[in-house]
CSV table of C-alpha atoms and ligand atoms in Angstrom, one decimal:
chain,number,residue,atom,x,y,z
N,11,MET,CA,-5.8,30.4,-39.9
N,12,THR,CA,-7.9,30.3,-36.8
N,13,LYS,CA,-6.9,32.0,-33.6
N,14,MET,CA,-6.4,28.5,-32.2
N,15,GLN,CA,-4.0,27.5,-35.0
N,16,GLU,CA,-2.1,30.7,-34.4
N,17,TYR,CA,-1.6,29.8,-30.8
N,18,MET,CA,-0.5,26.3,-31.6
N,19,GLU,CA,2.1,27.6,-33.9
N,20,GLN,CA,3.3,29.9,-31.2
N,21,GLY,CA,3.4,27.0,-28.8
N,22,GLU,CA,5.7,25.3,-31.1
N,23,GLU,CA,7.9,28.4,-31.4
N,24,TYR,CA,8.2,29.1,-27.7
N,25,ILE,CA,7.7,25.9,-25.7
N,26,LEU,CA,10.5,23.3,-25.6
N,27,LYS,CA,9.5,20.4,-27.8
N,28,THR,CA,9.4,17.4,-25.4
N,29,TYR,CA,5.8,16.5,-26.4
N,30,ASN,CA,4.0,15.8,-29.6
N,31,ARG,CA,0.8,17.5,-28.6
N,32,TYR,CA,-2.7,16.9,-29.9
N,33,PRO,CA,-3.9,19.8,-32.0
N,34,LEU,CA,-6.1,21.7,-29.6
N,35,VAL,CA,-5.8,24.5,-27.2
N,36,LEU,CA,-8.0,23.8,-24.2
N,37,GLU,CA,-9.6,26.9,-22.8
N,38,LYS,CA,-12.1,25.9,-20.1
N,39,GLY,CA,-14.0,23.0,-18.6
N,40,ASP,CA,-17.3,22.3,-17.0
N,41,GLY,CA,-18.1,19.1,-15.2
N,42,VAL,CA,-16.9,16.2,-17.5
N,43,TYR,CA,-16.6,18.4,-20.6
N,44,LEU,CA,-13.7,20.5,-21.9
N,45,TYR,CA,-13.8,23.3,-24.5
N,46,ASP,CA,-11.1,24.3,-26.9
N,47,MET,CA,-10.5,27.9,-28.1
N,48,ASP,CA,-12.9,27.5,-31.0
N,49,GLY,CA,-15.7,26.6,-28.5
N,50,LYS,CA,-15.7,22.9,-29.5
N,51,ARG,CA,-16.9,20.6,-26.7
N,52,TYR,CA,-15.2,17.4,-25.7
N,53,LEU,CA,-16.2,14.6,-23.3
N,54,ASP,CA,-13.2,14.1,-21.2
N,55,PHE,CA,-12.0,10.6,-20.4
N,56,ALA,CA,-8.5,11.5,-19.5
N,57,ALA,CA,-8.9,14.0,-16.6
N,58,GLY,CA,-5.6,15.7,-17.4
N,59,ILE,CA,-3.9,12.2,-16.9
N,60,ALA,CA,-5.9,11.0,-13.9
N,61,VAL,CA,-5.8,14.3,-12.2
N,62,PHE,CA,-9.1,16.2,-12.3
N,63,ALA,CA,-11.1,13.7,-10.3
N,64,LEU,CA,-13.8,16.2,-9.2
N,65,GLY,CA,-14.7,17.5,-12.6
N,66,TYR,CA,-14.0,20.9,-14.1
N,67,ASN,CA,-15.2,24.2,-12.8
N,68,ASN,CA,-16.3,22.6,-9.5
N,69,LYS,CA,-17.7,25.6,-7.7
N,70,GLU,CA,-16.9,24.5,-4.1
N,71,TYR,CA,-13.4,23.6,-5.0
N,72,ASN,CA,-12.9,26.9,-6.8
N,73,GLU,CA,-14.3,28.7,-3.8
N,74,ALA,CA,-12.0,26.9,-1.4
N,75,LEU,CA,-9.0,28.0,-3.4
N,76,LYS,CA,-10.2,31.5,-3.8
N,77,ASN,CA,-10.6,31.8,0.0
N,78,GLN,CA,-7.1,30.5,0.5
N,79,ILE,CA,-5.7,33.0,-2.0
N,80,ASP,CA,-7.2,35.8,-0.1
N,81,LYS,CA,-5.4,34.6,3.1
N,82,ILE,CA,-2.0,33.4,2.1
N,83,LEU,CA,-0.5,31.4,-0.8
N,84,HIS,CA,2.9,30.5,0.6
N,85,THR,CA,4.8,30.5,3.8
N,86,SER,CA,7.9,28.2,3.3
N,87,ASN,CA,8.4,25.1,5.5
N,88,LEU,CA,10.3,27.1,8.1
N,89,TYR,CA,6.8,27.8,9.7
N,90,TYR,CA,3.7,25.8,10.3
N,91,ASN,CA,0.6,26.4,8.2
N,92,ARG,CA,-2.9,25.2,8.9
N,93,PRO,CA,-4.0,23.7,5.6
N,94,ALA,CA,-0.8,21.5,5.5
N,95,ILE,CA,-1.5,20.2,9.0
N,96,ASP,CA,-5.2,19.6,8.2
N,97,ALA,CA,-4.3,17.8,4.9
N,98,ALA,CA,-1.6,15.7,6.5
N,99,LYS,CA,-4.0,14.6,9.3
N,100,LYS,CA,-6.5,13.5,6.7
N,101,ILE,CA,-4.0,11.4,4.8
N,102,VAL,CA,-2.7,9.8,8.0
N,103,GLN,CA,-6.2,9.1,9.3
N,104,THR,CA,-7.4,7.6,6.1
N,105,SER,CA,-4.3,5.6,5.3
N,106,GLY,CA,-3.3,4.3,8.7
N,107,MET,CA,0.2,5.5,7.9
N,108,SER,CA,2.2,7.7,10.2
N,109,LYS,CA,3.7,10.9,8.7
N,110,VAL,CA,3.3,13.0,5.5
N,111,PHE,CA,5.8,15.0,3.4
N,112,PHE,CA,4.2,17.2,0.8
N,113,THR,CA,5.9,17.6,-2.6
N,114,ASN,CA,5.0,19.5,-5.8
N,115,SER,CA,4.7,16.5,-8.1
N,116,GLY,CA,4.6,12.7,-8.3
N,117,THR,CA,8.2,12.6,-9.3
N,118,GLU,CA,9.3,14.4,-6.2
N,119,ALA,CA,7.1,12.1,-4.1
N,120,ILE,CA,9.1,9.2,-5.6
N,121,GLU,CA,12.4,11.0,-5.0
N,122,GLY,CA,11.5,11.4,-1.3
N,123,ALA,CA,10.3,7.8,-0.9
N,124,LEU,CA,13.6,6.5,-2.4
N,125,LYS,CA,15.6,8.7,0.0
N,126,VAL,CA,13.7,7.3,2.9
N,127,ALA,CA,14.5,3.7,2.0
N,128,ARG,CA,18.2,4.5,1.3
N,129,LYS,CA,18.5,6.3,4.6
N,130,TYR,CA,16.7,3.5,6.5
N,131,ALA,CA,19.3,1.1,5.2
N,132,TYR,CA,22.2,3.5,5.8
N,133,LEU,CA,21.3,3.9,9.4
N,134,LYS,CA,21.6,0.1,9.9
N,135,ASP,CA,24.9,-0.2,7.9
N,136,PRO,CA,26.5,2.9,6.3
N,137,SER,CA,29.2,0.8,4.6
N,138,LYS,CA,27.3,-0.4,1.6
N,139,ASP,CA,26.2,1.1,-1.8
N,140,TYR,CA,22.5,0.4,-1.7
N,141,GLU,CA,20.2,-0.3,-4.6
N,142,PHE,CA,16.5,-0.7,-5.4
N,143,ILE,CA,14.5,-3.5,-7.0
N,144,ALA,CA,11.9,-2.0,-9.4
N,145,MET,CA,9.6,-3.5,-12.0
N,146,ASN,CA,9.8,-3.8,-15.7
N,147,HIS,CA,7.4,-1.5,-17.6
N,148,SER,CA,7.0,0.7,-14.5
N,149,PHE,CA,6.8,4.4,-14.5
N,150,HIS,CA,7.8,6.6,-11.6
N,151,GLY,CA,8.7,10.0,-13.1
N,152,ARG,CA,11.3,11.9,-15.1
N,153,SER,CA,13.9,13.1,-12.7
N,154,GLN,CA,17.1,11.1,-12.6
N,155,GLY,CA,16.2,9.4,-9.3
N,156,ALA,CA,12.7,8.5,-10.4
N,157,LEU,CA,14.0,7.5,-13.8
N,158,SER,CA,16.5,5.2,-12.2
N,159,VAL,CA,13.6,3.0,-11.0
N,160,THR,CA,11.5,3.4,-14.2
N,161,GLY,CA,11.6,0.1,-16.0
N,162,ASN,CA,11.7,1.5,-19.6
N,163,ALA,CA,15.0,1.9,-21.4
N,164,HIS,CA,13.3,4.4,-23.8
N,165,TYR,CA,12.9,6.8,-20.9
N,166,GLN,CA,16.3,6.0,-19.2
N,167,ASP,CA,18.7,6.0,-22.2
N,168,GLY,CA,20.8,9.1,-22.4
N,169,PHE,CA,19.8,10.3,-19.0
N,170,VAL,CA,20.6,7.6,-16.4
N,171,PRO,CA,24.0,6.0,-16.3
N,172,VAL,CA,23.7,2.2,-16.2
N,173,GLU,CA,25.3,2.1,-12.7
N,174,MET,CA,22.6,4.4,-11.3
N,175,ARG,CA,19.8,2.2,-12.5
N,176,ALA,CA,17.8,-0.1,-10.2
N,177,VAL,CA,17.7,-3.9,-10.6
N,178,PHE,CA,14.6,-4.7,-12.6
N,179,ALA,CA,12.3,-7.7,-12.1
N,180,ASP,CA,9.1,-8.7,-13.9
N,181,PHE,CA,5.9,-7.2,-12.3
N,182,ASN,CA,3.7,-9.9,-10.7
N,183,ASP,CA,6.6,-12.4,-10.8
N,184,LEU,CA,7.5,-13.1,-7.2
N,185,SER,CA,10.3,-15.5,-7.8
N,186,ASP,CA,12.0,-13.1,-10.2
N,187,VAL,CA,12.0,-10.4,-7.5
N,188,GLU,CA,13.2,-12.9,-4.9
N,189,SER,CA,16.1,-14.0,-7.1
N,190,LYS,CA,17.3,-10.4,-7.4
N,191,ILE,CA,17.4,-9.5,-3.7
N,192,THR,CA,20.9,-9.1,-2.3
N,193,ASP,CA,22.4,-7.6,0.8
N,194,LYS,CA,22.6,-4.4,-1.1
N,195,THR,CA,18.9,-4.1,-1.7
N,196,CYS,CA,17.4,-1.3,0.4
N,197,GLY,CA,13.9,-1.2,-1.0
N,198,ILE,CA,11.4,-2.6,-3.5
N,199,ILE,CA,9.2,-0.1,-5.4
N,200,CYS,CA,6.2,-0.8,-7.5
N,201,GLU,CA,2.9,0.6,-8.7
N,202,VAL,CA,-0.2,-1.1,-7.3
N,203,VAL,CA,-1.7,-0.8,-10.8
N,204,GLN,CA,0.9,-0.1,-13.5
N,205,GLY,CA,-0.4,3.0,-15.4
N,206,GLU,CA,1.9,4.2,-18.2
N,207,GLY,CA,3.1,0.7,-18.6
N,208,GLY,CA,-0.3,-0.4,-19.9
N,209,ILE,CA,-2.8,-0.7,-17.0
N,210,TYR,CA,-1.7,-3.9,-15.3
N,211,PRO,CA,-3.1,-4.5,-11.8
N,212,ALA,CA,-0.9,-6.2,-9.3
N,213,LYS,CA,-1.9,-9.7,-8.2
N,214,LYS,CA,-2.7,-10.1,-4.5
N,215,GLU,CA,-0.1,-12.9,-4.0
N,216,PHE,CA,2.5,-10.6,-5.6
N,217,LEU,CA,2.0,-7.7,-3.2
N,218,GLU,CA,1.6,-10.1,-0.2
N,219,GLY,CA,4.9,-11.8,-1.3
N,220,LEU,CA,6.7,-8.5,-1.6
N,221,ARG,CA,5.5,-7.5,1.9
N,222,LYS,CA,6.8,-10.8,3.3
N,223,MET,CA,10.2,-10.4,1.6
N,224,CYS,CA,10.6,-6.8,2.8
N,225,ASP,CA,9.7,-7.8,6.4
N,226,GLU,CA,12.2,-10.7,6.3
N,227,LYS,CA,15.0,-8.6,5.0
N,228,ASP,CA,14.0,-5.4,6.9
N,229,ILE,CA,14.0,-3.4,3.7
N,230,LEU,CA,11.3,-0.9,2.7
N,231,LEU,CA,8.3,-1.5,0.4
N,232,ILE,CA,7.3,1.5,-1.6
N,233,PHE,CA,4.0,1.7,-3.3
N,234,ASP,CA,3.6,4.3,-6.1
N,235,GLU,CA,0.0,5.2,-6.1
N,236,VAL,CA,0.5,8.5,-7.9
N,237,GLN,CA,-1.9,7.4,-10.6
N,238,CYS,CA,-3.9,4.6,-9.1
N,239,GLY,CA,-4.5,6.1,-5.6
N,240,MET,CA,-7.0,8.7,-4.5
N,241,GLY,CA,-10.2,6.8,-5.2
N,242,ARG,CA,-9.4,5.8,-8.8
N,243,CYS,CA,-9.6,2.1,-8.2
N,244,GLY,CA,-12.7,2.2,-6.1
N,245,SER,CA,-11.0,2.4,-2.8
N,246,LEU,CA,-9.4,5.5,-1.4
N,247,TYR,CA,-5.9,3.9,-1.7
N,248,ALA,CA,-5.4,1.2,-4.3
N,249,HIS,CA,-3.5,-1.1,-1.8
N,250,ASP,CA,-6.6,-1.1,0.4
N,251,LEU,CA,-8.1,-3.5,-2.2
N,252,TYR,CA,-5.3,-5.9,-1.4
N,253,GLY,CA,-5.0,-5.6,2.3
N,254,VAL,CA,-1.2,-5.1,1.9
N,255,LYS,CA,0.4,-2.0,3.5
N,256,PRO,CA,3.5,-0.3,2.2
N,257,ASP,CA,6.2,1.3,4.3
N,258,VAL,CA,6.2,4.3,2.1
N,259,LEU,CA,3.3,5.4,-0.1
N,260,ALA,CA,3.6,8.0,-3.0
N,261,LEU,CA,0.6,10.1,-4.0
N,262,ALA,CA,0.0,12.9,-6.4
N,263,LYS,CA,-2.2,13.4,-9.5
N,264,ALA,CA,-5.7,13.5,-8.0
N,265,LEU,CA,-4.4,14.5,-4.6
N,266,GLY,CA,-4.9,18.1,-5.5
N,267,CYS,CA,-7.3,17.7,-8.4
N,268,GLY,CA,-5.5,20.2,-10.5
N,269,VAL,CA,-3.2,22.1,-8.1
N,270,PRO,CA,0.3,20.6,-8.4
N,271,VAL,CA,0.8,18.6,-5.2
N,272,GLY,CA,2.1,15.2,-4.2
N,273,ALA,CA,3.1,13.5,-1.0
N,274,PHE,CA,5.2,10.6,0.3
N,275,VAL,CA,3.7,9.0,3.4
N,276,THR,CA,5.7,6.9,5.8
N,277,ASN,CA,4.6,4.3,8.3
N,278,GLU,CA,5.8,4.4,11.9
N,279,LYS,CA,9.0,2.4,11.1
N,280,ALA,CA,10.0,4.5,8.1
N,281,SER,CA,9.1,7.8,9.8
N,282,HIS,CA,12.4,7.8,11.8
N,283,ALA,CA,14.7,7.5,8.8
N,284,LEU,CA,14.7,11.2,7.9
N,285,VAL,CA,15.6,13.8,10.5
N,286,PRO,CA,15.7,17.7,10.3
N,287,GLY,CA,18.1,18.7,7.4
N,288,ASP,CA,17.7,15.4,5.5
N,289,HIS,CA,15.1,16.6,3.0
N,290,GLY,CA,13.3,19.8,2.1
N,291,THR,CA,11.3,21.8,-0.4
N,292,THR,CA,10.5,25.5,-0.8
N,293,TYR,CA,7.0,25.2,-2.2
N,294,GLY,CA,6.0,21.7,-1.1
N,295,GLY,CA,3.0,21.7,1.2
N,296,ASN,CA,2.3,25.4,0.8
N,297,PRO,CA,-1.1,26.6,2.0
N,298,PHE,CA,-2.5,27.0,-1.5
N,299,ALA,CA,-1.7,23.4,-2.6
N,300,THR,CA,-2.7,21.8,0.7
N,301,ALA,CA,-6.0,23.8,0.9
N,302,ALA,CA,-6.7,22.0,-2.4
N,303,VAL,CA,-5.9,18.7,-0.7
N,304,CYS,CA,-8.2,19.5,2.2
N,305,GLU,CA,-11.1,20.4,-0.2
N,306,VAL,CA,-10.5,17.2,-2.2
N,307,PHE,CA,-10.9,15.1,0.9
N,308,ARG,CA,-13.9,17.0,2.0
N,309,GLN,CA,-15.7,16.4,-1.3
N,310,PHE,CA,-14.6,12.8,-1.5
N,311,GLU,CA,-16.3,12.2,1.9
N,312,GLN,CA,-19.3,14.4,1.2
N,313,LYS,CA,-20.1,13.0,-2.2
N,314,GLY,CA,-19.1,9.4,-1.5
N,315,ILE,CA,-16.7,9.5,-4.4
N,316,VAL,CA,-15.1,6.1,-3.6
N,317,GLU,CA,-18.4,4.3,-3.6
N,318,HIS,CA,-19.4,6.1,-6.8
N,319,VAL,CA,-16.2,5.0,-8.5
N,320,LYS,CA,-16.9,1.4,-7.6
N,321,LYS,CA,-20.4,1.5,-9.2
N,322,VAL,CA,-19.6,3.5,-12.3
N,323,GLY,CA,-16.3,1.6,-12.7
N,324,GLU,CA,-18.2,-1.7,-12.9
N,325,TYR,CA,-20.5,-0.1,-15.5
N,326,LEU,CA,-17.5,1.0,-17.5
N,327,TYR,CA,-16.1,-2.5,-17.2
N,328,GLU,CA,-19.3,-4.0,-18.7
N,329,LYS,CA,-19.4,-1.5,-21.5
N,330,LEU,CA,-15.8,-2.1,-22.5
N,331,GLU,CA,-16.3,-5.8,-22.3
N,332,GLU,CA,-19.2,-5.4,-24.8
N,333,LEU,CA,-16.8,-3.4,-27.1
N,334,ARG,CA,-14.2,-6.1,-26.8
N,335,GLY,CA,-16.8,-8.7,-27.8
N,336,GLU,CA,-17.8,-6.7,-30.8
N,337,PHE,CA,-14.4,-5.8,-32.2
N,338,PRO,CA,-11.7,-8.6,-32.7
N,339,VAL,CA,-9.1,-5.8,-33.1
N,340,ILE,CA,-9.4,-5.5,-29.3
N,341,THR,CA,-7.2,-8.1,-27.7
N,342,ASP,CA,-7.4,-7.5,-24.0
N,343,HIS,CA,-9.3,-5.5,-21.3
N,344,ARG,CA,-7.8,-4.8,-17.9
N,345,GLY,CA,-8.1,-2.6,-14.9
N,346,ILE,CA,-10.1,-1.7,-11.8
N,347,GLY,CA,-12.5,1.1,-11.0
N,348,LEU,CA,-12.0,4.1,-13.2
N,349,MET,CA,-8.5,3.0,-14.3
N,350,GLN,CA,-9.0,0.6,-17.2
N,351,GLY,CA,-7.3,-0.2,-20.5
N,352,LEU,CA,-8.2,-1.7,-23.8
N,353,GLU,CA,-5.4,-3.4,-25.7
N,354,PHE,CA,-5.6,-3.3,-29.5
N,355,LYS,CA,-3.8,-5.3,-32.2
N,356,LYS,CA,-2.2,-2.1,-33.6
N,357,PRO,CA,-1.1,1.4,-32.4
N,358,VAL,CA,-4.0,3.5,-31.3
N,359,GLY,CA,-2.7,7.0,-32.3
N,360,ASP,CA,-5.1,7.4,-35.3
N,361,LEU,CA,-8.0,6.0,-33.3
N,362,ILE,CA,-7.4,8.7,-30.6
N,363,ASN,CA,-7.4,11.4,-33.3
N,364,LYS,CA,-10.6,10.1,-34.7
N,365,ALA,CA,-12.2,10.2,-31.3
N,366,LEU,CA,-10.9,13.7,-30.8
N,367,ASN,CA,-12.6,14.8,-34.0
N,368,LYS,CA,-15.8,13.4,-32.7
N,369,GLY,CA,-15.5,15.2,-29.4
N,370,LEU,CA,-14.0,12.6,-27.1
N,371,ILE,CA,-10.7,13.1,-25.3
N,372,ILE,CA,-9.0,9.8,-24.5
N,373,ILE,CA,-5.3,8.9,-24.1
N,374,SER,CA,-3.1,5.9,-24.6
N,375,ALA,CA,-0.7,4.0,-22.3
N,376,GLY,CA,2.0,2.6,-24.5
N,377,SER,CA,1.4,2.5,-28.3
N,378,ASN,CA,-1.5,0.1,-28.6
N,379,ILE,CA,-3.5,0.5,-25.3
N,380,LEU,CA,-6.3,2.9,-24.8
N,381,ARG,CA,-6.4,4.2,-21.3
N,382,PHE,CA,-9.6,5.2,-19.5
N,383,VAL,CA,-9.0,7.5,-16.5
N,384,PRO,CA,-12.0,9.9,-16.6
N,385,PRO,CA,-12.9,12.3,-13.8
N,386,LEU,CA,-14.2,10.2,-10.9
N,387,VAL,CA,-17.5,12.1,-11.0
N,388,ILE,CA,-18.6,10.7,-14.4
N,389,GLU,CA,-22.1,9.1,-14.5
N,390,LYS,CA,-23.4,6.1,-16.5
N,391,LYS,CA,-24.7,8.4,-19.2
N,392,ASP,CA,-21.2,9.7,-19.7
N,393,VAL,CA,-19.9,6.2,-20.1
N,394,ASP,CA,-22.7,5.6,-22.7
N,395,GLU,CA,-21.8,8.7,-24.6
N,396,MET,CA,-18.1,7.7,-24.6
N,397,THR,CA,-18.9,4.2,-25.7
N,398,ALA,CA,-21.0,5.4,-28.6
N,399,ILE,CA,-18.3,7.8,-29.9
N,400,LEU,CA,-15.6,5.1,-29.4
N,401,LYS,CA,-17.6,2.5,-31.2
N,402,GLU,CA,-18.1,4.8,-34.2
N,403,SER,CA,-14.4,5.7,-34.1
N,404,ILE,CA,-13.2,2.1,-34.0
N,405,SER,CA,-15.5,1.1,-36.9
N,406,GLU,CA,-14.1,3.9,-39.1
N,407,TRP,CA,-10.5,3.3,-38.0
N,408,ASN,CA,-10.5,-0.5,-38.3
J,19,PLP,C1,2.4,10.4,-13.3
J,19,PLP,C2,3.2,9.5,-12.5
J,19,PLP,C3,4.4,9.8,-11.8
J,19,PLP,C4,5.0,11.2,-12.0
J,19,PLP,O1,4.2,12.2,-11.5
J,19,PLP,P1,4.5,13.7,-12.0
J,19,PLP,O2,3.5,14.5,-11.2
J,19,PLP,O3,4.3,13.7,-13.5
J,19,PLP,O4,5.9,14.1,-11.6
J,19,PLP,C5,4.9,8.8,-11.0
J,19,PLP,N1,4.4,7.6,-10.9
J,19,PLP,C6,3.3,7.3,-11.5
J,19,PLP,C7,2.7,5.9,-11.3
J,19,PLP,C8,2.6,8.2,-12.3
J,19,PLP,O5,1.5,7.8,-13.0
């Protein structure tokens, strides 16, 4: 047994089994490559699930974090800290929103966003039990609040009582949403591009229609950009592509590029819903996590990451279209920027394992969709390398 196999066995022994993990222990990374304990190299097209946008072992990023470690890691939110203020200012200035609350995860960003919408409605009329409209096939996180708006019974059953669940409508179906609005609705939540649900971009008319409905009813529109935000779709925020603004925006994943940090961001109107005492977090927005956010924004600007994503995303699109033309087992191709999906006629589990053996890390979204969410710094040559491995893998698998 190799040392790596020994570790995997121990992982099974000591870590609660909520995942069926792929059989490798990742040890280090460099650029767009990852290495397992045996020193085998993998081209990474998953980025730790759309997180590591700037690539691995990014020297300036590492340096920024090391500098912060030597100053202070944590202060609590009872005091101000400079990185949190600098990071919040960046988010506000780039999004045109008004205020930021930092969290430790995407799930918590959603929890906070839901609280904002509930409180906004409560302030107008405290007598009602409010509810949300959320989308079928959405994913918003694993806590009970975030699960209550996650449109997937498989994730909800056994954890969220039926009466706690949101009202679900079909994504991109405006009349379905409209038919479900009642005087109890306090907010509508959706991803701008559905991630876990299978890489489905919103239609422009859909987001515009949601905006109009929310304005008419004076309820809050929440965009979950935990996965599709932070440059992934070729604009800093995915909703920028649509010209539709949310009242509350949820961010995480690539926001810290590896350090656990999320945020919910409110516009002027929604900013007044929460007052001191209404919400809090011990770790959220600590100087270590927010120093990472500051460095992410610095590199995004300095390296023109968003422009780069647009270009290399188009290249990826062309290459995946070629694959689709070549293999009839591929039934659809969707996505924007560096968030794309290929749908197959059958489950892709074995295909992913074949690719893994050939040194390509790629993930699925649902059982028969391959998801492409690589580090945002990938180049055309990386796309070529990925395509070559994938082509070989599909040929053998199919
Ligand atoms: C990953 C994800 C979440 C949950 O984020 P965590 O950091 O895992 O808590 C929420 N919404 C979307 C769209 C996501 O992709």
